[in-house]
Amino acid sequence: MTACSAAGTVERAHYPLKSDAKPHEGVRKAHSFPVHGIDVSKWQGEIDWAEVKRAGTAFAFIKATEGGDHLDERFHENWRQAKAHGIPRAAYHFVFWCRPAHEQADWFIKNVPNDKDALPPVLDVEWNGHSRTCPKKIDPDLARRKIATMLKAMEKHTGKRPIIYTDIPFHADVLEGHFKDYTYWLRSVAAEPHERYENRDWLFWQYTTTGRVPGIRGPVDRNAFTGSRAEWQAYLRRQHVIR
């Protein structure tokens, strides 16, 4: 049996209703992890959360805010529906580097409910490469100061230590060797995380942007949790998502 077909067999065993429109050989190991979830925003449109749940989705990262004045149009609906269907969920904030950190933290706090049964909040840090109004990069020291301000405010608001989401270029430029006391959600869609990130453990791995999940029209990002199903349940208990 080839590696590709073996990965497909494992995938079908764990999640027979899910797939990938453009599977990449480099991330086939992701399918061996038994706990998978999704991350969504307005770009997924209206979601049938009952179907998402039926497909075996174990968690959802939901975009909430960006910068200091943007609220994802579908955040509150997605937030309510994920909870109603028993899917553990986390809210994430996308950092805009040309906005003061305290303003972004205040915006997140204003718009994201302090739900005690939610997963830890997520700070999404990557360069704003497609922005017309903000430079692609700022000084790494300044970026780290902004990150520290927002992480502290998010933890104070939720009572839970935030998760850091990042991609390969930003991690190399800013995060490598820093923020060691945080858990990470890493993007790596063509190779396993250890091949792309220097000395960085991960809790969640975003391994594709072309996933297919019942209840969602079109592509959706898919993610794997690093541990077993028992470890996932233990993590949910530690975060007071379940008892």
PDB file of C-alpha atoms in Angstrom:
ATOM      1  CA  MET A   1       0.000   0.000   0.000  1.00  0.00           C
ATOM      2  CA  THR A   2       1.430   3.398  -0.937  1.00  0.00           C
ATOM      3  CA  ALA A   3       1.782   6.241   1.549  1.00  0.00           C
ATOM      4  CA  CYS A   4      -0.906   8.195  -0.243  1.00  0.00           C
ATOM      5  CA  SER A   5      -3.432   5.373  -0.184  1.00  0.00           C
ATOM      6  CA  ALA A   6      -2.576   4.601   3.435  1.00  0.00           C
ATOM      7  CA  ALA A   7      -3.294   8.192   4.371  1.00  0.00           C
ATOM      8  CA  GLY A   8      -6.566   8.001   2.503  1.00  0.00           C
ATOM      9  CA  THR A   9      -7.528   4.858   4.383  1.00  0.00           C
ATOM     10  CA  VAL A  10      -6.849   6.521   7.738  1.00  0.00           C
ATOM     11  CA  GLU A  11      -8.764   9.597   6.652  1.00  0.00           C
ATOM     12  CA  ARG A  12     -11.806   7.541   5.712  1.00  0.00           C
ATOM     13  CA  ALA A  13     -11.625   5.667   9.007  1.00  0.00           C
ATOM     14  CA  HIS A  14     -11.608   8.876  11.075  1.00  0.00           C
ATOM     15  CA  TYR A  15     -13.708  11.164   8.887  1.00  0.00           C
ATOM     16  CA  PRO A  16     -15.493   9.300   6.085  1.00  0.00           C
ATOM     17  CA  LEU A  17     -17.512  12.382   5.099  1.00  0.00           C
ATOM     18  CA  LYS A  18     -14.551  14.759   4.715  1.00  0.00           C
ATOM     19  CA  SER A  19     -12.035  15.178   1.920  1.00  0.00           C
ATOM     20  CA  ASP A  20      -9.624  17.568   0.231  1.00  0.00           C
ATOM     21  CA  ALA A  21      -9.996  19.034  -3.242  1.00  0.00           C
ATOM     22  CA  LYS A  22      -6.217  19.290  -3.678  1.00  0.00           C
ATOM     23  CA  PRO A  23      -4.507  16.894  -1.259  1.00  0.00           C
ATOM     24  CA  HIS A  24      -0.762  17.414  -0.820  1.00  0.00           C
ATOM     25  CA  GLU A  25       1.553  14.475  -0.304  1.00  0.00           C
ATOM     26  CA  GLY A  26       3.691  16.503   2.084  1.00  0.00           C
ATOM     27  CA  VAL A  27       0.953  16.732   4.709  1.00  0.00           C
ATOM     28  CA  ARG A  28      -0.364  13.179   4.508  1.00  0.00           C
ATOM     29  CA  LYS A  29       0.621  12.580   8.148  1.00  0.00           C
ATOM     30  CA  ALA A  30      -2.109  15.024   9.207  1.00  0.00           C
ATOM     31  CA  HIS A  31      -4.666  12.357   8.356  1.00  0.00           C
ATOM     32  CA  SER A  32      -3.217  10.025  10.969  1.00  0.00           C
ATOM     33  CA  PHE A  33      -4.258  12.362  13.768  1.00  0.00           C
ATOM     34  CA  PRO A  34      -7.696  11.367  15.077  1.00  0.00           C
ATOM     35  CA  VAL A  35      -8.955  14.829  16.128  1.00  0.00           C
ATOM     36  CA  HIS A  36      -9.692  17.318  13.356  1.00  0.00           C
ATOM     37  CA  GLY A  37     -11.442  20.666  13.091  1.00  0.00           C
ATOM     38  CA  ILE A  38     -11.990  23.647  10.827  1.00  0.00           C
ATOM     39  CA  ASP A  39     -11.470  27.404  10.780  1.00  0.00           C
ATOM     40  CA  VAL A  40     -14.105  29.625   9.225  1.00  0.00           C
ATOM     41  CA  SER A  41     -15.011  33.224   8.462  1.00  0.00           C
ATOM     42  CA  LYS A  42     -17.539  35.088   6.321  1.00  0.00           C
ATOM     43  CA  TRP A  43     -15.927  33.537   3.252  1.00  0.00           C
ATOM     44  CA  GLN A  44     -17.579  30.201   4.011  1.00  0.00           C
ATOM     45  CA  GLY A  45     -20.990  31.867   3.813  1.00  0.00           C
ATOM     46  CA  GLU A  46     -23.935  30.305   5.603  1.00  0.00           C
ATOM     47  CA  ILE A  47     -22.872  27.097   7.330  1.00  0.00           C
ATOM     48  CA  ASP A  48     -25.055  24.112   8.119  1.00  0.00           C
ATOM     49  CA  TRP A  49     -23.570  23.392  11.531  1.00  0.00           C
ATOM     50  CA  ALA A  50     -25.632  20.245  12.004  1.00  0.00           C
ATOM     51  CA  GLU A  51     -23.926  18.733   8.945  1.00  0.00           C
ATOM     52  CA  VAL A  52     -20.530  19.998  10.095  1.00  0.00           C
ATOM     53  CA  LYS A  53     -21.089  18.248  13.415  1.00  0.00           C
ATOM     54  CA  ARG A  54     -22.323  15.058  11.749  1.00  0.00           C
ATOM     55  CA  ALA A  55     -19.113  14.931   9.714  1.00  0.00           C
ATOM     56  CA  GLY A  56     -17.152  14.526  12.938  1.00  0.00           C
ATOM     57  CA  THR A  57     -15.775  18.042  13.331  1.00  0.00           C
ATOM     58  CA  ALA A  58     -14.166  18.222  16.777  1.00  0.00           C
ATOM     59  CA  PHE A  59     -13.525  21.979  16.978  1.00  0.00           C
ATOM     60  CA  ALA A  60     -13.914  25.258  15.096  1.00  0.00           C
ATOM     61  CA  PHE A  61     -11.769  28.362  15.036  1.00  0.00           C
ATOM     62  CA  ILE A  62     -14.078  31.254  14.148  1.00  0.00           C
ATOM     63  CA  LYS A  63     -12.896  34.625  12.882  1.00  0.00           C
ATOM     64  CA  ALA A  64     -14.171  37.413  15.106  1.00  0.00           C
ATOM     65  CA  THR A  65     -12.251  40.631  14.602  1.00  0.00           C
ATOM     66  CA  GLU A  66      -9.549  42.263  12.520  1.00  0.00           C
ATOM     67  CA  GLY A  67      -7.606  45.400  13.333  1.00  0.00           C
ATOM     68  CA  GLY A  68      -9.521  47.916  15.414  1.00  0.00           C
ATOM     69  CA  ASP A  69     -12.765  48.309  13.500  1.00  0.00           C
ATOM     70  CA  HIS A  70     -13.651  45.170  11.546  1.00  0.00           C
ATOM     71  CA  LEU A  71     -16.058  42.528  12.847  1.00  0.00           C
ATOM     72  CA  ASP A  72     -16.509  39.441  10.707  1.00  0.00           C
ATOM     73  CA  GLU A  73     -20.065  39.613   9.398  1.00  0.00           C
ATOM     74  CA  ARG A  74     -20.818  36.014  10.322  1.00  0.00           C
ATOM     75  CA  PHE A  75     -18.997  35.814  13.634  1.00  0.00           C
ATOM     76  CA  HIS A  76     -21.930  36.011  16.021  1.00  0.00           C
ATOM     77  CA  GLU A  77     -24.045  33.588  13.986  1.00  0.00           C
ATOM     78  CA  ASN A  78     -21.183  31.105  13.677  1.00  0.00           C
ATOM     79  CA  TRP A  79     -20.357  31.505  17.367  1.00  0.00           C
ATOM     80  CA  ARG A  80     -23.932  30.749  18.431  1.00  0.00           C
ATOM     81  CA  GLN A  81     -24.478  27.902  16.003  1.00  0.00           C
ATOM     82  CA  ALA A  82     -21.233  26.090  16.782  1.00  0.00           C
ATOM     83  CA  LYS A  83     -22.119  26.096  20.466  1.00  0.00           C
ATOM     84  CA  ALA A  84     -25.710  25.058  19.795  1.00  0.00           C
ATOM     85  CA  HIS A  85     -24.431  22.001  17.927  1.00  0.00           C
ATOM     86  CA  GLY A  86     -21.897  21.040  20.567  1.00  0.00           C
ATOM     87  CA  ILE A  87     -18.738  21.978  18.659  1.00  0.00           C
ATOM     88  CA  PRO A  88     -16.011  23.485  20.873  1.00  0.00           C
ATOM     89  CA  ARG A  89     -15.039  26.832  19.383  1.00  0.00           C
ATOM     90  CA  ALA A  90     -12.450  29.563  19.686  1.00  0.00           C
ATOM     91  CA  ALA A  91     -12.628  33.169  18.480  1.00  0.00           C
ATOM     92  CA  TYR A  92      -9.656  34.600  16.638  1.00  0.00           C
ATOM     93  CA  HIS A  93      -8.383  38.120  16.012  1.00  0.00           C
ATOM     94  CA  PHE A  94      -6.402  38.971  12.883  1.00  0.00           C
ATOM     95  CA  VAL A  95      -3.721  41.554  13.677  1.00  0.00           C
ATOM     96  CA  PHE A  96      -3.410  44.664  11.498  1.00  0.00           C
ATOM     97  CA  TRP A  97       0.103  45.968  12.041  1.00  0.00           C
ATOM     98  CA  CYS A  98      -0.659  49.635  11.401  1.00  0.00           C
ATOM     99  CA  ARG A  99      -3.209  49.871  14.228  1.00  0.00           C
ATOM    100  CA  PRO A 100      -2.218  50.397  17.883  1.00  0.00           C
ATOM    101  CA  ALA A 101      -2.266  47.177  19.851  1.00  0.00           C
ATOM    102  CA  HIS A 102      -4.474  48.500  22.653  1.00  0.00           C
ATOM    103  CA  GLU A 103      -7.143  49.547  20.140  1.00  0.00           C
ATOM    104  CA  GLN A 104      -7.158  46.073  18.602  1.00  0.00           C
ATOM    105  CA  ALA A 105      -7.386  44.436  22.021  1.00  0.00           C
ATOM    106  CA  ASP A 106     -10.278  46.717  22.984  1.00  0.00           C
ATOM    107  CA  TRP A 107     -12.069  45.861  19.748  1.00  0.00           C
ATOM    108  CA  PHE A 108     -11.737  42.131  20.370  1.00  0.00           C
ATOM    109  CA  ILE A 109     -12.979  42.522  23.949  1.00  0.00           C
ATOM    110  CA  LYS A 110     -15.937  44.612  22.803  1.00  0.00           C
ATOM    111  CA  ASN A 111     -17.109  42.038  20.270  1.00  0.00           C
ATOM    112  CA  VAL A 112     -16.192  38.601  21.633  1.00  0.00           C
ATOM    113  CA  PRO A 113     -18.308  37.201  24.480  1.00  0.00           C
ATOM    114  CA  ASN A 114     -16.452  35.972  27.545  1.00  0.00           C
ATOM    115  CA  ASP A 115     -17.960  32.487  27.324  1.00  0.00           C
ATOM    116  CA  LYS A 116     -16.430  30.292  29.996  1.00  0.00           C
ATOM    117  CA  ASP A 117     -16.975  27.133  27.916  1.00  0.00           C
ATOM    118  CA  ALA A 118     -15.097  28.445  24.872  1.00  0.00           C
ATOM    119  CA  LEU A 119     -11.656  27.335  23.807  1.00  0.00           C
ATOM    120  CA  PRO A 120      -8.834  29.829  24.439  1.00  0.00           C
ATOM    121  CA  PRO A 121      -8.860  32.857  22.140  1.00  0.00           C
ATOM    122  CA  VAL A 122      -6.470  32.960  19.204  1.00  0.00           C
ATOM    123  CA  LEU A 123      -4.191  35.773  18.064  1.00  0.00           C
ATOM    124  CA  ASP A 124      -3.575  35.457  14.313  1.00  0.00           C
ATOM    125  CA  VAL A 125      -0.179  36.966  13.481  1.00  0.00           C
ATOM    126  CA  GLU A 126       1.062  37.065   9.905  1.00  0.00           C
ATOM    127  CA  TRP A 127       2.238  39.846   7.641  1.00  0.00           C
ATOM    128  CA  ASN A 128      -0.517  41.916   5.970  1.00  0.00           C
ATOM    129  CA  GLY A 129       0.916  41.210   2.554  1.00  0.00           C
ATOM    130  CA  HIS A 130      -2.275  41.973   0.612  1.00  0.00           C
ATOM    131  CA  SER A 131      -3.113  45.231   2.356  1.00  0.00           C
ATOM    132  CA  ARG A 132      -3.039  48.435   0.314  1.00  0.00           C
ATOM    133  CA  THR A 133      -2.901  50.684   3.376  1.00  0.00           C
ATOM    134  CA  CYS A 134      -0.436  48.915   5.678  1.00  0.00           C
ATOM    135  CA  PRO A 135       3.210  47.994   5.018  1.00  0.00           C
ATOM    136  CA  LYS A 136       3.911  44.322   4.642  1.00  0.00           C
ATOM    137  CA  LYS A 137       6.309  44.337   7.580  1.00  0.00           C
ATOM    138  CA  ILE A 138       7.169  46.371  10.666  1.00  0.00           C
ATOM    139  CA  ASP A 139      10.179  46.143  12.955  1.00  0.00           C
ATOM    140  CA  PRO A 140      10.218  42.720  14.657  1.00  0.00           C
ATOM    141  CA  ASP A 141      10.707  44.230  18.128  1.00  0.00           C
ATOM    142  CA  LEU A 142       7.666  46.461  17.621  1.00  0.00           C
ATOM    143  CA  ALA A 143       5.665  43.501  16.339  1.00  0.00           C
ATOM    144  CA  ARG A 144       6.563  41.508  19.456  1.00  0.00           C
ATOM    145  CA  ARG A 145       5.533  44.398  21.713  1.00  0.00           C
ATOM    146  CA  LYS A 146       2.181  44.616  19.963  1.00  0.00           C
ATOM    147  CA  ILE A 147       1.697  40.869  20.252  1.00  0.00           C
ATOM    148  CA  ALA A 148       2.518  40.905  23.964  1.00  0.00           C
ATOM    149  CA  THR A 149      -0.007  43.701  24.594  1.00  0.00           C
ATOM    150  CA  MET A 150      -2.792  41.883  22.781  1.00  0.00           C
ATOM    151  CA  LEU A 151      -2.064  38.491  24.321  1.00  0.00           C
ATOM    152  CA  LYS A 152      -2.170  39.979  27.809  1.00  0.00           C
ATOM    153  CA  ALA A 153      -5.490  41.745  27.161  1.00  0.00           C
ATOM    154  CA  MET A 154      -7.095  38.669  25.585  1.00  0.00           C
ATOM    155  CA  GLU A 155      -6.060  36.510  28.524  1.00  0.00           C
ATOM    156  CA  LYS A 156      -7.437  39.026  31.010  1.00  0.00           C
ATOM    157  CA  HIS A 157     -10.746  39.139  29.119  1.00  0.00           C
ATOM    158  CA  THR A 158     -11.245  35.391  28.793  1.00  0.00           C
ATOM    159  CA  GLY A 159      -9.288  33.995  31.721  1.00  0.00           C
ATOM    160  CA  LYS A 160      -7.518  31.639  29.303  1.00  0.00           C
ATOM    161  CA  ARG A 161      -4.016  31.854  27.887  1.00  0.00           C
ATOM    162  CA  PRO A 162      -4.355  32.615  24.166  1.00  0.00           C
ATOM    163  CA  ILE A 163      -3.176  30.424  21.328  1.00  0.00           C
ATOM    164  CA  ILE A 164      -0.873  31.972  18.724  1.00  0.00           C
ATOM    165  CA  TYR A 165      -1.623  31.251  15.060  1.00  0.00           C
ATOM    166  CA  THR A 166       1.127  31.987  12.589  1.00  0.00           C
ATOM    167  CA  ASP A 167       2.624  31.089   9.231  1.00  0.00           C
ATOM    168  CA  ILE A 168       6.145  30.205   8.157  1.00  0.00           C
ATOM    169  CA  PRO A 169       7.493  33.656   7.079  1.00  0.00           C
ATOM    170  CA  PHE A 170       6.155  35.514  10.115  1.00  0.00           C
ATOM    171  CA  HIS A 171       7.439  32.902  12.531  1.00  0.00           C
ATOM    172  CA  ALA A 172      10.924  33.132  11.013  1.00  0.00           C
ATOM    173  CA  ASP A 173      10.915  36.943  11.068  1.00  0.00           C
ATOM    174  CA  VAL A 174       9.349  37.612  14.463  1.00  0.00           C
ATOM    175  CA  LEU A 175       8.455  34.633  16.636  1.00  0.00           C
ATOM    176  CA  GLU A 176      11.390  32.253  16.475  1.00  0.00           C
ATOM    177  CA  GLY A 177      12.857  32.038  19.967  1.00  0.00           C
ATOM    178  CA  HIS A 178      10.068  34.140  21.508  1.00  0.00           C
ATOM    179  CA  PHE A 179       6.739  33.555  23.274  1.00  0.00           C
ATOM    180  CA  LYS A 180       7.841  30.106  24.396  1.00  0.00           C
ATOM    181  CA  ASP A 181       5.148  29.877  27.084  1.00  0.00           C
ATOM    182  CA  TYR A 182       2.290  29.883  24.574  1.00  0.00           C
ATOM    183  CA  THR A 183       0.689  27.117  22.581  1.00  0.00           C
ATOM    184  CA  TYR A 184       0.739  27.346  18.813  1.00  0.00           C
ATOM    185  CA  TRP A 185      -1.516  26.732  15.870  1.00  0.00           C
ATOM    186  CA  LEU A 186       0.804  26.478  12.852  1.00  0.00           C
ATOM    187  CA  ARG A 187       0.089  26.767   9.155  1.00  0.00           C
ATOM    188  CA  SER A 188       1.995  24.321   6.972  1.00  0.00           C
ATOM    189  CA  VAL A 189       0.209  23.121   3.858  1.00  0.00           C
ATOM    190  CA  ALA A 190       3.081  21.457   1.981  1.00  0.00           C
ATOM    191  CA  ALA A 191       5.151  19.814   4.712  1.00  0.00           C
ATOM    192  CA  GLU A 192       4.966  18.690   8.312  1.00  0.00           C
ATOM    193  CA  PRO A 193       5.411  21.543  10.806  1.00  0.00           C
ATOM    194  CA  HIS A 194       8.773  20.333  12.115  1.00  0.00           C
ATOM    195  CA  GLU A 195      10.155  20.690   8.586  1.00  0.00           C
ATOM    196  CA  ARG A 196       9.221  24.374   8.387  1.00  0.00           C
ATOM    197  CA  TYR A 197       9.372  25.717  11.958  1.00  0.00           C
ATOM    198  CA  GLU A 198      12.548  25.890  14.000  1.00  0.00           C
ATOM    199  CA  ASN A 199      12.186  24.503  17.537  1.00  0.00           C
ATOM    200  CA  ARG A 200       8.455  25.068  17.816  1.00  0.00           C
ATOM    201  CA  ASP A 201       6.009  22.605  19.294  1.00  0.00           C
ATOM    202  CA  TRP A 202       2.428  22.830  18.103  1.00  0.00           C
ATOM    203  CA  LEU A 203      -1.006  22.050  19.454  1.00  0.00           C
ATOM    204  CA  PHE A 204      -2.943  22.587  16.211  1.00  0.00           C
ATOM    205  CA  TRP A 205      -1.818  22.183  12.600  1.00  0.00           C
ATOM    206  CA  GLN A 206      -3.561  23.903   9.691  1.00  0.00           C
ATOM    207  CA  TYR A 207      -2.623  21.507   6.915  1.00  0.00           C
ATOM    208  CA  THR A 208      -4.892  22.462   4.012  1.00  0.00           C
ATOM    209  CA  THR A 209      -6.926  25.362   2.688  1.00  0.00           C
ATOM    210  CA  THR A 210      -8.821  23.212   0.197  1.00  0.00           C
ATOM    211  CA  GLY A 211     -10.721  20.906   2.518  1.00  0.00           C
ATOM    212  CA  ARG A 212     -14.242  19.749   1.850  1.00  0.00           C
ATOM    213  CA  VAL A 213     -16.643  19.326   4.756  1.00  0.00           C
ATOM    214  CA  PRO A 214     -20.386  18.624   4.594  1.00  0.00           C
ATOM    215  CA  GLY A 215     -22.384  21.690   5.557  1.00  0.00           C
ATOM    216  CA  ILE A 216     -19.904  24.113   3.984  1.00  0.00           C
ATOM    217  CA  ARG A 217     -20.098  25.114   0.331  1.00  0.00           C
ATOM    218  CA  GLY A 218     -16.673  25.388  -1.216  1.00  0.00           C
ATOM    219  CA  PRO A 219     -13.237  25.076   0.356  1.00  0.00           C
ATOM    220  CA  VAL A 220     -12.524  25.311   4.072  1.00  0.00           C
ATOM    221  CA  ASP A 221      -9.317  25.161   6.086  1.00  0.00           C
ATOM    222  CA  ARG A 222      -8.839  21.898   7.949  1.00  0.00           C
ATOM    223  CA  ASN A 223      -6.776  21.438  11.089  1.00  0.00           C
ATOM    224  CA  ALA A 224      -5.441  18.606  13.220  1.00  0.00           C
ATOM    225  CA  PHE A 225      -4.966  18.442  16.979  1.00  0.00           C
ATOM    226  CA  THR A 226      -1.599  17.014  18.007  1.00  0.00           C
ATOM    227  CA  GLY A 227      -2.827  14.289  20.364  1.00  0.00           C
ATOM    228  CA  SER A 228      -5.151  11.341  20.786  1.00  0.00           C
ATOM    229  CA  ARG A 229      -8.887  11.476  21.404  1.00  0.00           C
ATOM    230  CA  ALA A 230      -8.255  10.919  25.124  1.00  0.00           C
ATOM    231  CA  GLU A 231      -5.750  13.783  25.149  1.00  0.00           C
ATOM    232  CA  TRP A 232      -8.279  15.969  23.377  1.00  0.00           C
ATOM    233  CA  GLN A 233     -10.876  15.274  26.049  1.00  0.00           C
ATOM    234  CA  ALA A 234      -8.313  16.048  28.744  1.00  0.00           C
ATOM    235  CA  TYR A 235      -7.479  19.334  27.016  1.00  0.00           C
ATOM    236  CA  LEU A 236     -11.163  20.286  26.864  1.00  0.00           C
ATOM    237  CA  ARG A 237     -11.502  19.588  30.582  1.00  0.00           C
ATOM    238  CA  ARG A 238      -8.442  21.690  31.426  1.00  0.00           C
ATOM    239  CA  GLN A 239      -9.924  24.563  29.432  1.00  0.00           C
ATOM    240  CA  HIS A 240     -13.310  24.112  31.173  1.00  0.00           C
ATOM    241  CA  VAL A 241     -15.012  23.449  27.852  1.00  0.00           C
ATOM    242  CA  ILE A 242     -16.379  20.228  29.302  1.00  0.00           C
ATOM    243  CA  ARG A 243     -16.439  18.793  32.826  1.00  0.00           C
TER     244      ARG A 243
END
